GROMACS .gro file of C-alpha atoms in nm:
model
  338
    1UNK     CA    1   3.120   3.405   3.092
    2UNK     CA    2   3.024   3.765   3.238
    3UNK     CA    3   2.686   3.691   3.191
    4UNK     CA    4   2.714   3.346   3.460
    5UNK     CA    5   2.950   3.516   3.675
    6UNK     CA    6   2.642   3.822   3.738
    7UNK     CA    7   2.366   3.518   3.746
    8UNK     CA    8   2.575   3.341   4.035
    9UNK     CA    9   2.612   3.698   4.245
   10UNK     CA   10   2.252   3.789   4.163
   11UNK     CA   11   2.152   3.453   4.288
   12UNK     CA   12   2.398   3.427   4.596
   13UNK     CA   13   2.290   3.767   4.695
   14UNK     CA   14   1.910   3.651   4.689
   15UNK     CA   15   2.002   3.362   4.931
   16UNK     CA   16   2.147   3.602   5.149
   17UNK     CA   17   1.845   3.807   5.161
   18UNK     CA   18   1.614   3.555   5.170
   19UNK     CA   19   1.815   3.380   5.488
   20UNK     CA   20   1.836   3.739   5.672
   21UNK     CA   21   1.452   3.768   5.627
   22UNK     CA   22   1.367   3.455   5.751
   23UNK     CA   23   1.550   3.496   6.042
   24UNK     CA   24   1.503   3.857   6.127
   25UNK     CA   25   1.138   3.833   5.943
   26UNK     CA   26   0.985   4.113   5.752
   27UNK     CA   27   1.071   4.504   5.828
   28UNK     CA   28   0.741   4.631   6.053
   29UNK     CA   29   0.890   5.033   6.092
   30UNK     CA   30   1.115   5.252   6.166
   31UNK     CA   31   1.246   5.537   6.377
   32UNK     CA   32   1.454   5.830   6.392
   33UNK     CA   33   1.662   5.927   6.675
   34UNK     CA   34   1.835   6.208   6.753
   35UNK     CA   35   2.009   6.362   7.074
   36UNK     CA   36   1.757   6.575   7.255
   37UNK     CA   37   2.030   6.708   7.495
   38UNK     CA   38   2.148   6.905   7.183
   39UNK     CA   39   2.104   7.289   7.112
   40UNK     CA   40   1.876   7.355   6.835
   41UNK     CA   41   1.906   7.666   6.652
   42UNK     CA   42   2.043   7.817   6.358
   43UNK     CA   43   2.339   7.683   6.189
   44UNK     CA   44   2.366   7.405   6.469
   45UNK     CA   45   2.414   7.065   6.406
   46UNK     CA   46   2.231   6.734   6.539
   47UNK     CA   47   2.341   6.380   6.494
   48UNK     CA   48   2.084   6.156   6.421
   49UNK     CA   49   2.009   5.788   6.365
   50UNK     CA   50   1.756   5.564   6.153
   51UNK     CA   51   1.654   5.239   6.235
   52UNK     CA   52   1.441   4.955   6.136
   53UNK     CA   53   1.253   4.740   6.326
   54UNK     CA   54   1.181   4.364   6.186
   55UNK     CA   55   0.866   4.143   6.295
   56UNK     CA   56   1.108   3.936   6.570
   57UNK     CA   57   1.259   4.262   6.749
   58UNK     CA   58   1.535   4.288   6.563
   59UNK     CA   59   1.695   4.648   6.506
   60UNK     CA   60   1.934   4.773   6.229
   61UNK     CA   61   2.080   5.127   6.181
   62UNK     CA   62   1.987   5.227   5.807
   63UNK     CA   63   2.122   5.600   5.855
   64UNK     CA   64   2.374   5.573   5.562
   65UNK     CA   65   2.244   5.302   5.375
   66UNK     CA   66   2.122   5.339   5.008
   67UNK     CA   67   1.777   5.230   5.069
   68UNK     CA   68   1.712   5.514   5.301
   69UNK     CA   69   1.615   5.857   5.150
   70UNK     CA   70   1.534   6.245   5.326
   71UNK     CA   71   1.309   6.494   5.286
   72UNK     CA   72   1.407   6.769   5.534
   73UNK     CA   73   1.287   7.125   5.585
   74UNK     CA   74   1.477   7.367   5.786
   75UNK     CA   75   1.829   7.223   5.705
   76UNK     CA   76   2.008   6.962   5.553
   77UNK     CA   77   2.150   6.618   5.628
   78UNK     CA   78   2.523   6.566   5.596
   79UNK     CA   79   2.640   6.217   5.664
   80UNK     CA   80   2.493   6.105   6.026
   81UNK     CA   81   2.420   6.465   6.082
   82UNK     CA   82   2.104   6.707   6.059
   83UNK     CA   83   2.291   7.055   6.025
   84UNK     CA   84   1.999   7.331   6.110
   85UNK     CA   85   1.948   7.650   5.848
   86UNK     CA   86   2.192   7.927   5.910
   87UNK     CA   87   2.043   8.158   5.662
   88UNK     CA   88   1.679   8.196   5.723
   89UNK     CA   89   1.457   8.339   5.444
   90UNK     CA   90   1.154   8.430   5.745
   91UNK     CA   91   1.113   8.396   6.059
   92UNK     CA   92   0.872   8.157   6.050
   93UNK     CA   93   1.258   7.902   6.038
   94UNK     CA   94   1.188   7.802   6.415
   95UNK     CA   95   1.217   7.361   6.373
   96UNK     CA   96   1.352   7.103   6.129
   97UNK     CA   97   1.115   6.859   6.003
   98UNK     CA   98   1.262   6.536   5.930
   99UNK     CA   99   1.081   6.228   5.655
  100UNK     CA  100   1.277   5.905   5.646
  101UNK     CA  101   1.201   5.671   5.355
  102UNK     CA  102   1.340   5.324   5.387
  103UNK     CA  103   1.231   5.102   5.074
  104UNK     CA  104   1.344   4.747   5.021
  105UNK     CA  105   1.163   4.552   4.741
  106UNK     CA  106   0.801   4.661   4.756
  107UNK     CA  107   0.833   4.730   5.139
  108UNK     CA  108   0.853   5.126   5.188
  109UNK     CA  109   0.836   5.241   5.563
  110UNK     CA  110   0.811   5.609   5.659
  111UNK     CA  111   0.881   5.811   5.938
  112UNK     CA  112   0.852   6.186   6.019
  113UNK     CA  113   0.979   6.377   6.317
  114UNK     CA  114   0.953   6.767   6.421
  115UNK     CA  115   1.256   6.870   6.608
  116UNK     CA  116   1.136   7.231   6.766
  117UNK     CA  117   1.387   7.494   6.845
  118UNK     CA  118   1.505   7.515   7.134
  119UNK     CA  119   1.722   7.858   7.128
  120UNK     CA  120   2.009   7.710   7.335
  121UNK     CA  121   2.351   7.812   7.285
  122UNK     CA  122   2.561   8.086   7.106
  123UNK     CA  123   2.358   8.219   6.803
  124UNK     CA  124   2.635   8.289   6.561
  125UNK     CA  125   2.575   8.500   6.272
  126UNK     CA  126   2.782   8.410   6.016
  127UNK     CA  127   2.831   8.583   5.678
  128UNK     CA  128   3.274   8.499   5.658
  129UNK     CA  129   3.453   8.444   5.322
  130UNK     CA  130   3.524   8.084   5.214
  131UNK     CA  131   3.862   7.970   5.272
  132UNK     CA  132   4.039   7.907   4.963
  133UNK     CA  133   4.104   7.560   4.915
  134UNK     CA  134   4.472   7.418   4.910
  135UNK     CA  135   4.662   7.351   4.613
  136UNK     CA  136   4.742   6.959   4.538
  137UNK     CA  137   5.084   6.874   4.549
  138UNK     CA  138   5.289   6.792   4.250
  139UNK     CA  139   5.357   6.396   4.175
  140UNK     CA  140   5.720   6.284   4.258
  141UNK     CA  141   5.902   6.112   4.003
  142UNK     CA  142   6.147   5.780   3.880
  143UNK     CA  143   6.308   5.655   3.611
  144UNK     CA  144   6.115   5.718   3.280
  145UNK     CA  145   6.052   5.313   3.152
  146UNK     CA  146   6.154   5.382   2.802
  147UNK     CA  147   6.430   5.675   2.856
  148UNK     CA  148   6.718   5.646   3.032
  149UNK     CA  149   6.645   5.949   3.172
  150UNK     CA  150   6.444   6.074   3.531
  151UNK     CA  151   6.127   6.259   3.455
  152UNK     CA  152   6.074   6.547   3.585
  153UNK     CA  153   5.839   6.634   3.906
  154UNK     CA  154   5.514   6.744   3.853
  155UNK     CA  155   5.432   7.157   3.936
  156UNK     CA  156   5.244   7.194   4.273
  157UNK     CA  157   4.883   7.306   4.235
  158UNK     CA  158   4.838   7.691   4.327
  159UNK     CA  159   4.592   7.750   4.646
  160UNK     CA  160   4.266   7.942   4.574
  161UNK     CA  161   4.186   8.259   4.675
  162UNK     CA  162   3.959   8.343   5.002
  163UNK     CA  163   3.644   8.505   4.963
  164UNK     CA  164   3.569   8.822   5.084
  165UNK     CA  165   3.384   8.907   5.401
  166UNK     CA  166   3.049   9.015   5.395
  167UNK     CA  167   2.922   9.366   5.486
  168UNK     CA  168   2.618   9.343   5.688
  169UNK     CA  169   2.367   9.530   5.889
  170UNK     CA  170   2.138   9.399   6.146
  171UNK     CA  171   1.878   9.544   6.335
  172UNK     CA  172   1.718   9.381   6.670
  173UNK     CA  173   1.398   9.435   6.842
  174UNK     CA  174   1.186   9.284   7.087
  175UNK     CA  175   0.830   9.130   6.950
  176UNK     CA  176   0.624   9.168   7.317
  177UNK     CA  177   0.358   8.951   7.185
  178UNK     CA  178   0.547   8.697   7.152
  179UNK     CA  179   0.832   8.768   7.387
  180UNK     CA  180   1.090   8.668   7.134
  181UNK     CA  181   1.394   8.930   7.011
  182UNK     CA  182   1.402   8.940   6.614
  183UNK     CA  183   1.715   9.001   6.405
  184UNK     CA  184   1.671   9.150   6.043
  185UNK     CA  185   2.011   9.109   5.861
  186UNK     CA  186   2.052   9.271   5.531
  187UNK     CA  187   2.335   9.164   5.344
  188UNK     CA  188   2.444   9.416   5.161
  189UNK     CA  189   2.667   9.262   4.889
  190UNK     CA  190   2.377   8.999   4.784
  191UNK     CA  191   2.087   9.239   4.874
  192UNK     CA  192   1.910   8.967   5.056
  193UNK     CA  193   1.741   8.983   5.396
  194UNK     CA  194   1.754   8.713   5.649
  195UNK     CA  195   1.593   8.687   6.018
  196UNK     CA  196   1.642   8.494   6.300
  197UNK     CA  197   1.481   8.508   6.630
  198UNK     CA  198   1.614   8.408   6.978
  199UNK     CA  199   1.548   8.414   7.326
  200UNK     CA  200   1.711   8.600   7.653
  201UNK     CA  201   1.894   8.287   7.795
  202UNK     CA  202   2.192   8.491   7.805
  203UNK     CA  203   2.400   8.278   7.529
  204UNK     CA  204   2.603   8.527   7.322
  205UNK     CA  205   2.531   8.663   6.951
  206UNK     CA  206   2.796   8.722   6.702
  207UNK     CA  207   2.824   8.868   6.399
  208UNK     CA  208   3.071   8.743   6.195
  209UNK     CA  209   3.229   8.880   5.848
  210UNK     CA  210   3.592   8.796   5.832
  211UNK     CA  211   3.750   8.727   5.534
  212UNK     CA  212   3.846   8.378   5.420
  213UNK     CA  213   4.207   8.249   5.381
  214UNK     CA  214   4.369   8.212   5.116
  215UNK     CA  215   4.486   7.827   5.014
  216UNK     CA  216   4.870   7.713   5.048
  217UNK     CA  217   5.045   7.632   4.703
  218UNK     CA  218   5.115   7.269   4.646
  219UNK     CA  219   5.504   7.195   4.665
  220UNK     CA  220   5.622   7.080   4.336
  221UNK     CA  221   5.739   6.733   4.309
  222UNK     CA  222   6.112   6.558   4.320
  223UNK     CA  223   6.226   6.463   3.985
  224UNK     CA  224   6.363   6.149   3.920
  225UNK     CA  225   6.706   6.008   3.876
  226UNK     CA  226   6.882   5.914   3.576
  227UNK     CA  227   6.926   5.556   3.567
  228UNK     CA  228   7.281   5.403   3.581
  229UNK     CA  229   7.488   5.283   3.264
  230UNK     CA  230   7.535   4.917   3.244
  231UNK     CA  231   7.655   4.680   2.998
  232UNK     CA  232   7.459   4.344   2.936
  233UNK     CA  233   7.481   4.060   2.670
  234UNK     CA  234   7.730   4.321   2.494
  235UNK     CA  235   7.505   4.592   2.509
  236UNK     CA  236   7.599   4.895   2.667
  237UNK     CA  237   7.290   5.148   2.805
  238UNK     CA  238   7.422   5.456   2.879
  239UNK     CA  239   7.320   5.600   3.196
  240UNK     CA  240   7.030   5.938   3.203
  241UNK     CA  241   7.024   6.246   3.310
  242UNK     CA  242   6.833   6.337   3.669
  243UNK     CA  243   6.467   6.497   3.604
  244UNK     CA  244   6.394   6.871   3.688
  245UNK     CA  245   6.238   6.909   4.035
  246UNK     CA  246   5.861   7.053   3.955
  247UNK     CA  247   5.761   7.430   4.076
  248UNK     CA  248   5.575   7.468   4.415
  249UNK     CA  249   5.236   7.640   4.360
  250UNK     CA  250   5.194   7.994   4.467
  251UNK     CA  251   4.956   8.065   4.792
  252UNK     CA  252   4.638   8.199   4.741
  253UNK     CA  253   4.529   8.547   4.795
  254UNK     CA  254   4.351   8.655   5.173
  255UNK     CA  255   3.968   8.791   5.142
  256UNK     CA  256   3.928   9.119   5.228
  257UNK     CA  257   3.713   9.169   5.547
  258UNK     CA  258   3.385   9.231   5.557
  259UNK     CA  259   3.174   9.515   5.800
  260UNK     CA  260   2.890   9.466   6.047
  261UNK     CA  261   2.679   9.722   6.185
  262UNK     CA  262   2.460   9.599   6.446
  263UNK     CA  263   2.148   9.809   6.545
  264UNK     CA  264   1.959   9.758   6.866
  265UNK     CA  265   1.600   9.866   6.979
  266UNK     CA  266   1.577  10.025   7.299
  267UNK     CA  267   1.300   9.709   7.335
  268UNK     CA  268   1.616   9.472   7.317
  269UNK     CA  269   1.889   9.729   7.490
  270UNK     CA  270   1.910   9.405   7.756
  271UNK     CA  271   2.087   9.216   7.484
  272UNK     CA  272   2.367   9.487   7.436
  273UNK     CA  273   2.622   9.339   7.711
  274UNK     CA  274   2.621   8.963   7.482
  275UNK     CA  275   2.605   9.134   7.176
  276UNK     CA  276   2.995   9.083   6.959
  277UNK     CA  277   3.142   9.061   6.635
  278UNK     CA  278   3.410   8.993   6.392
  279UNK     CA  279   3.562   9.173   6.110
  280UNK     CA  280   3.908   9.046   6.038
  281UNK     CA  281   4.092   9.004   5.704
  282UNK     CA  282   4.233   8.664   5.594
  283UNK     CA  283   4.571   8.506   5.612
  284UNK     CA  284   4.711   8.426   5.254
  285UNK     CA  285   4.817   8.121   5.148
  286UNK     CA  286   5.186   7.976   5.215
  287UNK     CA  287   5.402   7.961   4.902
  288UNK     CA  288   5.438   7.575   4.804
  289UNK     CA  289   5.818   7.435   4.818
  290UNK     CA  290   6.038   7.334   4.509
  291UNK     CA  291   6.075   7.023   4.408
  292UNK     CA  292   6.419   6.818   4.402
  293UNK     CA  293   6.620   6.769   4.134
  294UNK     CA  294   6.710   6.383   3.983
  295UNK     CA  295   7.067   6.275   4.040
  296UNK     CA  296   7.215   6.166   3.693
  297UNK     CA  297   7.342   5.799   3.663
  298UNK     CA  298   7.698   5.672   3.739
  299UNK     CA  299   7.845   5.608   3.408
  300UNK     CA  300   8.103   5.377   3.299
  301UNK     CA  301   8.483   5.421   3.236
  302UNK     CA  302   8.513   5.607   2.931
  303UNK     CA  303   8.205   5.780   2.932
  304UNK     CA  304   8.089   6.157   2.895
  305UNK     CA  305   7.904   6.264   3.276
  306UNK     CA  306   7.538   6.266   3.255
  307UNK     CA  307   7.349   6.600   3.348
  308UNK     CA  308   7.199   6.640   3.731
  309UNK     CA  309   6.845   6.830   3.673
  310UNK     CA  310   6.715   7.114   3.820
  311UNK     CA  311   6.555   7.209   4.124
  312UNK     CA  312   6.209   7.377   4.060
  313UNK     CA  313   6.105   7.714   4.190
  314UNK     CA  314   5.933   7.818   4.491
  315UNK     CA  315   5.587   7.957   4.483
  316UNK     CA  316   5.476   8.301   4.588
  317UNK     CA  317   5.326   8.371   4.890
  318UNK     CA  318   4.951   8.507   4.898
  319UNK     CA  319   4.860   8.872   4.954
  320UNK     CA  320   4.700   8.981   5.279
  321UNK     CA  321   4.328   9.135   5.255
  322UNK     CA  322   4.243   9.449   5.359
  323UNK     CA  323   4.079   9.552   5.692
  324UNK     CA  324   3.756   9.642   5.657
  325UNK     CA  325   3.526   9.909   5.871
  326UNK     CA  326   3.511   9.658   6.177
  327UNK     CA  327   3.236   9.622   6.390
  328UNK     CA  328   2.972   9.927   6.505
  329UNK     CA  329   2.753   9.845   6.807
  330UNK     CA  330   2.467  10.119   6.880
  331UNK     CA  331   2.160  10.162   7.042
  332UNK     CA  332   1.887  10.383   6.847
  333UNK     CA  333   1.489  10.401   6.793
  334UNK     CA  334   1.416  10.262   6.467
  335UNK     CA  335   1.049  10.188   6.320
  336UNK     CA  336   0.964   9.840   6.333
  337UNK     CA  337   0.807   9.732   5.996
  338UNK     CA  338   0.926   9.361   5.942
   0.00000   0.00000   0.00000
């Protein structure tokens, strides 16, 4: 029986096909098209489009669809979106190179596009802590289907921890030759080097290394309530007792902050006036709430009171982070060998 039910939707699915080709006709090529009016730079993000083009006009956006595949250098698609390298390994990072593959059947059509930077808007330097992510929230509760009795909510989830801020050191000078200011950043905690270059258009650079915050505790769940006693076809059920409300989750800790110290060629002093950063320490995570407790059932005349449960327990709050050495600005000759 399976095996006719697939044959049918293998064979509807064909006529489908086969219809939309005839009346769009075979695929000829497609494009990729993205908003030029966008800033293109590091860590910057571009939405984008893909679309084929079939022998009688016809257009279709294949952005998300299965059939389409990437290849991209200099970044990384996420969704409808080309998001630019933050963290460049050379400075030779200066576009984003972009191969669309659409294949359907034996058709495979492929497109490639160069998107040059443009070194428009804020560069923003960023080397924060991860936020900690939240913790879920405990499952509320009934009537358990075999006990008379409510179950008990579920314990909220505890939040994670945020990371810790980066300490970093950059240094900026002006290449002459080719009229572009470089940026060497050496993190110091992964002991990697990364460089970016921009251009005087007055947009501002920032070096950020706060801390991440810390994730809020799931709040525990509300139990459930007893059920009620009851007599039928001379049976009597007695009634339950109410469920324990579950425990909210604690907050996660706050990162501790991170330093920057910026250096600055006299070649690039001009910079110095749209030159800022960031060094603050995370906010923890919010203690998750307690649960309710279950209400017991009414019993009958006669009958010994049934047990309301328990309320859970509130989380803990997170601990704050600790400040780190902030941010130190200063011009000073250094030798250029990178």
């Amino acid at each position: 029986m399976l095996g006719r039910l697939f044959f049918i939707s293998f064979l509807f699915t064909l006529i489908l096909s086969s219809c939309g080709t005839a009346r769009l006709g075979a695929p000829q090529e497609i494009s990729i098209k993205y908003d030029t009016k966008k800033d293109v730079h590091y860590g910057k993000t571009i939405p984008f489009s893909v679309y084929v083009k079939y022998e009688k006009g016809a257009t279709k956006d294949v952005t998300k669809k299965s059939e389409t595949t990437y290849v991209i250098e200099g970044g990384r698609i996420s969704g409808e979106q080309i998001i630019v390298e933050d963290r460049p390994l050379s400075f030779e990072v200066d576009k984003v190179v972009v191969k669309a593959t659409y294949t359907l059947k034996d058709e495979k059509l492929e497109k490639t596009i160069t998107i040059p930077f443009n070194y428009k808007g804020d560069l923003i330097i960023d080397f924060s802590g991860e936020d900690g992510m939240d913790g879920e929230d405990g499952k509320n509760r009934g009537s358990a289907l075999l006990s008379r009795d409510g179950k008990d909510g579920d314990d909220g989830g505890d939040g994670e921890n945020g990371g810790d801020g980066n300490t970093i050191s950059a240094y900026i000078y002006k290449d002459t030759i080719n009229h572009f200011y470089k940026i060497k950043v050496s993190n110091i905690d992964d002991g990697k080097n990364y460089y970016y270059k921009t251009k005087d258009f007055s947009h501002k650079i920032k070096f950020l290394a706060d801390a991440g915050h810390g994730g809020d505790g799931g709040d525990g769940g509300n139990a459930g309530d007893g059920k009620d006693a009851k007599v039928k076809e001379d049976k009597t059920k007695d009634a339950g007792d109410g469920g324990d409300g579950g425990n909210g989750g604690n907050g996660g800790n706050a990162g501790n902050a991170g330093s920057v110290f910026v250096f600055i060629h006299p070649s690039a002093y001009s910079l110095k006036e749209i030159i800022s950063g960031s060094s603050n320490p995370g906010i923890p995570g919010v203690a998750g709430t307690a649960g309710e407790a279950g209400v017991a059932g009414t019993v009958l005349e006669g009958q010994e009171y049934k047990q309301d449960g328990v309320p859970g327990v509130p989380g803990f709050a997170g601990v704050h982070g600790s400040v780190g050495s902030g941010v130190m600005i200063s011009v000073e000759d250094f030798d250029i060998d990178f």
